[in-house]
XYZ file of C-alpha atoms in Angstrom:
338
model
C -50.289 63.075 33.660
C -53.774 66.133 33.603
C -51.603 68.430 32.121
C -50.334 66.212 29.126
C -53.669 65.062 28.899
C -55.015 68.503 28.607
C -52.315 69.298 25.791
C -53.882 67.035 23.353
C -57.198 67.152 23.926
C -56.961 70.894 23.046
C -55.107 69.697 20.122
C -58.045 67.045 18.970
C -60.444 70.062 19.488
C -58.599 72.319 17.406
C -58.745 69.696 14.963
C -62.006 69.295 15.039
C -63.292 72.528 15.369
C -61.348 73.877 11.805
C -62.481 70.074 10.151
C -66.577 71.258 11.372
C -66.288 74.770 10.073
C -64.408 73.645 6.867
C -66.920 70.993 6.315
C -70.222 72.757 7.219
C -73.694 71.719 5.334
C -75.116 74.893 4.073
C -77.864 75.558 1.398
C -77.649 77.558 -1.618
C -80.612 78.737 -2.557
C -82.013 79.327 -6.131
C -85.349 81.430 -6.961
C -86.837 81.826 -9.788
C -89.449 84.867 -10.931
C -91.004 85.522 -14.333
C -91.573 88.693 -14.788
C -93.986 88.817 -18.236
C -94.154 86.087 -20.740
C -91.189 84.338 -20.810
C -88.749 86.450 -18.960
C -87.343 84.842 -16.556
C -85.390 87.001 -12.643
C -83.452 84.218 -11.341
C -81.670 85.045 -7.856
C -78.929 83.011 -6.718
C -76.549 81.873 -3.445
C -74.063 79.849 -3.171
C -72.239 78.529 -0.057
C -68.438 80.404 1.111
C -66.331 77.642 1.255
C -62.752 79.070 2.433
C -62.772 82.268 1.204
C -64.448 81.146 -2.332
C -67.696 80.016 -3.873
C -68.413 76.746 -3.419
C -67.902 74.260 -6.885
C -70.940 74.334 -8.558
C -73.234 76.614 -11.023
C -76.654 76.240 -12.392
C -77.926 75.218 -15.711
C -81.196 76.180 -17.150
C -82.790 74.384 -20.143
C -81.667 74.746 -23.663
C -84.362 77.049 -24.656
C -83.058 80.206 -22.671
C -80.323 82.519 -23.561
C -78.371 82.243 -21.091
C -78.814 80.181 -18.686
C -75.697 79.617 -16.107
C -75.775 83.341 -13.637
C -73.135 85.879 -13.786
C -69.361 85.562 -12.060
C -71.298 86.374 -8.085
C -69.752 88.551 -5.883
C -69.743 87.829 -1.911
C -72.462 89.605 0.236
C -70.435 89.228 3.671
C -72.094 85.399 3.435
C -72.659 83.624 0.820
C -71.631 84.275 -3.329
C -74.742 85.479 -5.412
C -75.651 86.194 -8.636
C -79.028 87.870 -9.990
C -79.593 87.483 -13.674
C -82.342 88.082 -15.866
C -83.043 84.960 -19.064
C -85.657 84.668 -21.295
C -86.635 80.980 -22.339
C -88.506 81.114 -25.668
C -92.305 78.339 -24.307
C -90.734 78.985 -20.080
C -89.570 76.899 -17.548
C -92.615 74.740 -16.989
C -92.109 71.100 -17.727
C -88.868 72.018 -18.403
C -85.415 70.273 -16.435
C -83.189 72.865 -14.452
C -79.630 71.516 -12.499
C -76.883 72.058 -10.919
C -73.960 71.382 -12.185
C -71.356 70.201 -9.726
C -74.045 69.578 -6.956
C -73.222 65.495 -6.856
C -69.793 66.672 -5.473
C -70.424 68.772 -3.234
C -72.212 68.145 0.421
C -74.574 70.458 0.660
C -78.798 70.789 -0.974
C -80.138 73.538 -2.995
C -83.658 75.193 -1.925
C -85.449 76.155 -5.578
C -88.574 78.372 -5.303
C -90.401 79.162 -8.322
C -92.370 81.605 -8.519
C -95.454 82.400 -11.106
C -97.270 86.145 -11.807
C -99.812 85.587 -10.043
C -97.619 84.602 -6.852
C -98.149 80.625 -7.005
C -95.174 79.322 -6.230
C -93.101 75.853 -5.825
C -90.427 74.955 -3.611
C -88.187 71.958 -4.879
C -85.039 70.260 -2.736
C -82.416 68.951 -4.847
C -79.847 66.766 -2.978
C -76.284 64.820 -4.576
C -78.456 62.425 -5.025
C -80.417 64.089 -7.321
C -79.262 67.644 -8.945
C -82.069 68.197 -10.951
C -85.974 68.865 -11.472
C -88.091 69.527 -13.696
C -90.805 72.464 -13.128
C -94.772 71.025 -12.560
C -97.615 72.239 -13.876
C -99.622 72.296 -10.935
C -96.968 73.767 -7.868
C -98.485 72.570 -4.894
C -97.990 74.749 -1.605
C -97.532 71.576 0.598
C -94.240 71.254 -0.569
C -92.797 73.877 0.354
C -93.421 72.822 4.180
C -91.560 69.637 3.204
C -88.663 71.390 1.866
C -88.238 73.402 4.545
C -88.641 70.275 6.526
C -85.895 68.891 5.465
C -83.727 72.500 4.976
C -84.375 72.439 9.049
C -83.156 69.064 9.693
C -80.042 69.902 7.229
C -79.404 72.483 9.268
C -79.367 71.399 13.029
C -77.633 67.397 11.639
C -74.679 70.146 10.463
C -74.913 72.371 13.287
C -72.374 70.678 15.593
C -72.964 73.916 17.955
C -76.734 73.428 18.058
C -75.733 69.187 18.513
C -72.923 69.921 21.296
C -75.550 71.994 23.835
C -78.007 68.746 23.647
C -75.150 66.399 24.206
C -74.147 68.523 26.621
C -77.846 67.919 28.442
C -77.940 64.525 28.183
C -74.066 64.553 30.180
C -75.881 66.591 32.569
C -79.896 65.297 33.237
C -80.004 61.887 34.416
C -83.223 61.466 35.044
C -85.475 60.437 32.444
C -88.354 62.901 32.729
C -86.352 65.907 33.414
C -84.515 65.515 30.293
C -87.232 65.191 28.518
C -88.738 68.148 30.201
C -85.565 69.804 29.175
C -85.411 68.792 25.874
C -89.139 70.259 25.395
C -88.790 73.326 27.160
C -85.877 74.141 24.682
C -88.289 73.211 21.784
C -90.680 75.879 22.760
C -87.652 78.382 23.441
C -86.343 78.354 20.217
C -89.520 77.603 17.973
C -90.865 81.405 19.704
C -87.489 83.646 19.019
C -86.894 81.392 15.769
C -90.540 82.719 14.507
C -90.082 86.021 16.569
C -86.959 86.900 14.161
C -88.116 85.437 11.039
C -91.221 87.347 11.105
C -89.313 90.432 11.752
C -90.843 91.207 15.374
C -86.981 90.486 17.302
C -84.186 91.851 15.670
C -81.327 90.531 17.109
C -77.608 91.410 15.267
C -76.172 87.335 14.756
C -72.973 87.817 15.812
C -73.338 88.162 19.091
C -75.878 86.190 19.453
C -73.518 83.153 18.140
C -70.377 84.319 20.935
C -73.419 83.372 23.719
C -74.505 79.940 21.897
C -71.543 78.635 22.536
C -71.173 80.698 25.833
C -74.346 78.448 26.885
C -72.814 75.160 26.607
C -69.377 76.848 28.083
C -72.304 77.044 31.407
C -72.998 73.356 30.765
C -69.165 71.876 30.602
C -69.076 73.926 33.721
C -72.590 72.502 35.427
C -71.107 68.592 34.387
C -67.724 69.619 36.147
C -69.391 70.682 39.593
C -71.332 67.650 39.006
C -71.455 65.616 42.532
C -73.226 62.630 43.333
C -75.185 63.334 46.709
C -76.396 66.726 45.455
C -77.943 68.315 42.613
C -77.126 71.272 41.409
C -79.564 73.612 39.986
C -79.451 72.539 36.397
C -80.401 69.026 37.475
C -82.904 70.065 40.050
C -84.513 72.853 37.057
C -83.090 71.621 33.705
C -86.503 72.868 31.921
C -85.183 76.526 33.196
C -81.844 76.378 32.442
C -82.560 74.747 28.395
C -85.561 77.314 27.650
C -83.583 80.674 29.075
C -81.122 79.034 26.081
C -83.124 77.731 24.078
C -84.088 81.652 23.423
C -80.803 82.604 22.354
C -80.623 79.131 20.171
C -84.086 80.019 17.767
C -82.229 83.634 17.400
C -79.726 81.119 15.995
C -81.809 78.862 14.191
C -84.043 82.333 12.811
C -80.285 83.597 11.342
C -79.653 80.354 9.614
C -83.266 80.764 7.961
C -82.879 84.515 7.263
C -79.533 83.122 5.129
C -81.360 80.666 3.332
C -85.043 82.555 2.241
C -88.148 82.606 3.355
C -91.120 82.832 0.096
C -93.449 86.006 0.660
C -96.464 83.832 -0.644
C -95.873 80.460 1.891
C -94.164 82.415 4.649
C -96.120 80.647 7.381
C -95.704 76.685 5.662
C -91.790 78.451 5.394
C -91.543 79.043 9.237
C -93.368 76.229 10.218
C -91.929 73.842 8.272
C -87.948 74.660 9.064
C -89.163 74.572 12.983
C -90.192 70.852 12.343
C -86.847 69.619 10.318
C -85.001 71.348 13.282
C -86.705 68.863 15.796
C -86.896 65.969 13.504
C -83.060 66.520 13.480
C -82.618 66.581 16.886
C -84.603 64.218 18.147
C -82.721 61.529 15.883
C -79.716 62.825 16.847
C -80.927 62.095 20.564
C -82.438 58.598 19.598
C -78.725 58.124 18.496
C -77.622 59.078 21.160
C -79.048 57.074 23.586
C -79.431 53.759 21.291
C -75.702 54.027 21.209
C -75.219 53.751 25.021
C -77.519 51.115 25.317
C -76.427 49.602 22.384
C -72.761 49.801 24.250
C -73.737 48.274 27.281
C -76.637 45.479 26.100
C -74.840 43.845 23.258
C -71.654 43.457 24.805
C -71.619 43.478 28.503
C -67.880 43.689 29.186
C -67.295 47.396 27.734
C -70.323 48.485 29.556
C -69.523 47.072 32.916
C -66.357 49.054 32.237
C -67.632 52.371 31.003
C -69.611 52.231 34.310
C -66.883 51.894 36.410
C -65.146 54.768 34.807
C -67.647 56.948 34.965
C -66.196 59.542 36.795
C -63.138 59.839 34.579
C -65.357 59.682 31.120
C -67.945 61.740 32.574
C -63.897 64.696 32.961
C -62.906 63.848 29.643
C -66.683 64.843 28.098
C -67.053 67.727 29.969
C -63.127 69.226 29.100
C -64.295 68.186 25.236
C -67.189 69.592 24.957
C -66.276 73.142 27.791
C -62.776 73.594 25.324
C -64.476 73.019 21.978
C -67.603 75.782 22.940
C -64.443 77.982 24.692
C -62.964 77.859 21.288
C -65.457 78.870 19.933
C -66.861 82.084 21.762
C -63.627 83.401 21.940
C -63.015 82.616 17.787
C -66.826 84.470 17.680
C -66.010 87.209 19.834
C -62.911 87.995 17.698
C -65.047 88.007 14.512
C -67.357 89.993 15.415
C -65.018 92.918 17.197
C -62.643 92.649 15.151
């Protein structure tokens, strides 16, 4: 039975990982800079989907001579375009839209900068694919935009969520769990800031591989857990979560570099993205705990059966987490070696 179970589980894991990768939520980025008078420099970055640019494009208002970008080129991570457009009367108060955004599952960060250094940042979504540039941009809007991007990134980052989920399974004591999550938060905040500000430079591919390996480690710890003894990861979970949190912070920094940071509002953008990551992480933890409470309290019979099957369920979750993480590790190592 066990070999058959593992075969079926491996097939399900492969399907799951392929689905996650195919539909990963990656934000796009549009930067507009006023060069002089009515002349604007535009940079447009849209995600890659299976080797092709995501089916969406910028549409500038009718007072611009070049309303859409030229054909994009692939820069190794996404599809980018640069062009210059002259817009009679400027863009302030005019509507800018992302055609096709409503048919996707991603967000767009739009940043507008005047020659005097003032800037405005807006987040476009499938439900709101256009916006009008305000006359008096507020720097606090940068914070809100990057909070949303940080939350989107963590909720779409299945590897980061799987690490947190493994911590939830491994650590039974509530206060130890709180300490572990706090240590994870502190650690990834340190490396996210250090890498984003240029104080620390680590190539992204090895980081992504080791992040997958950190999840494999937790799966091994789960498989060796016993009721009568506590392993090191259970006695000192904050040490484990802090160590691996440093690595995950480098992963967050890589995503933030891909999105882009506004030079004039660097601190606000960095703070907003980090807060967004925490909002998404806490929302995930709350959702998992609420779902567990709902099952055990609203449907007592199911909760009782789950408690009786605790060891079997732990085995299932351990294999699920471990196989997915091992698959990612091999894929990522192969990717940057070849």
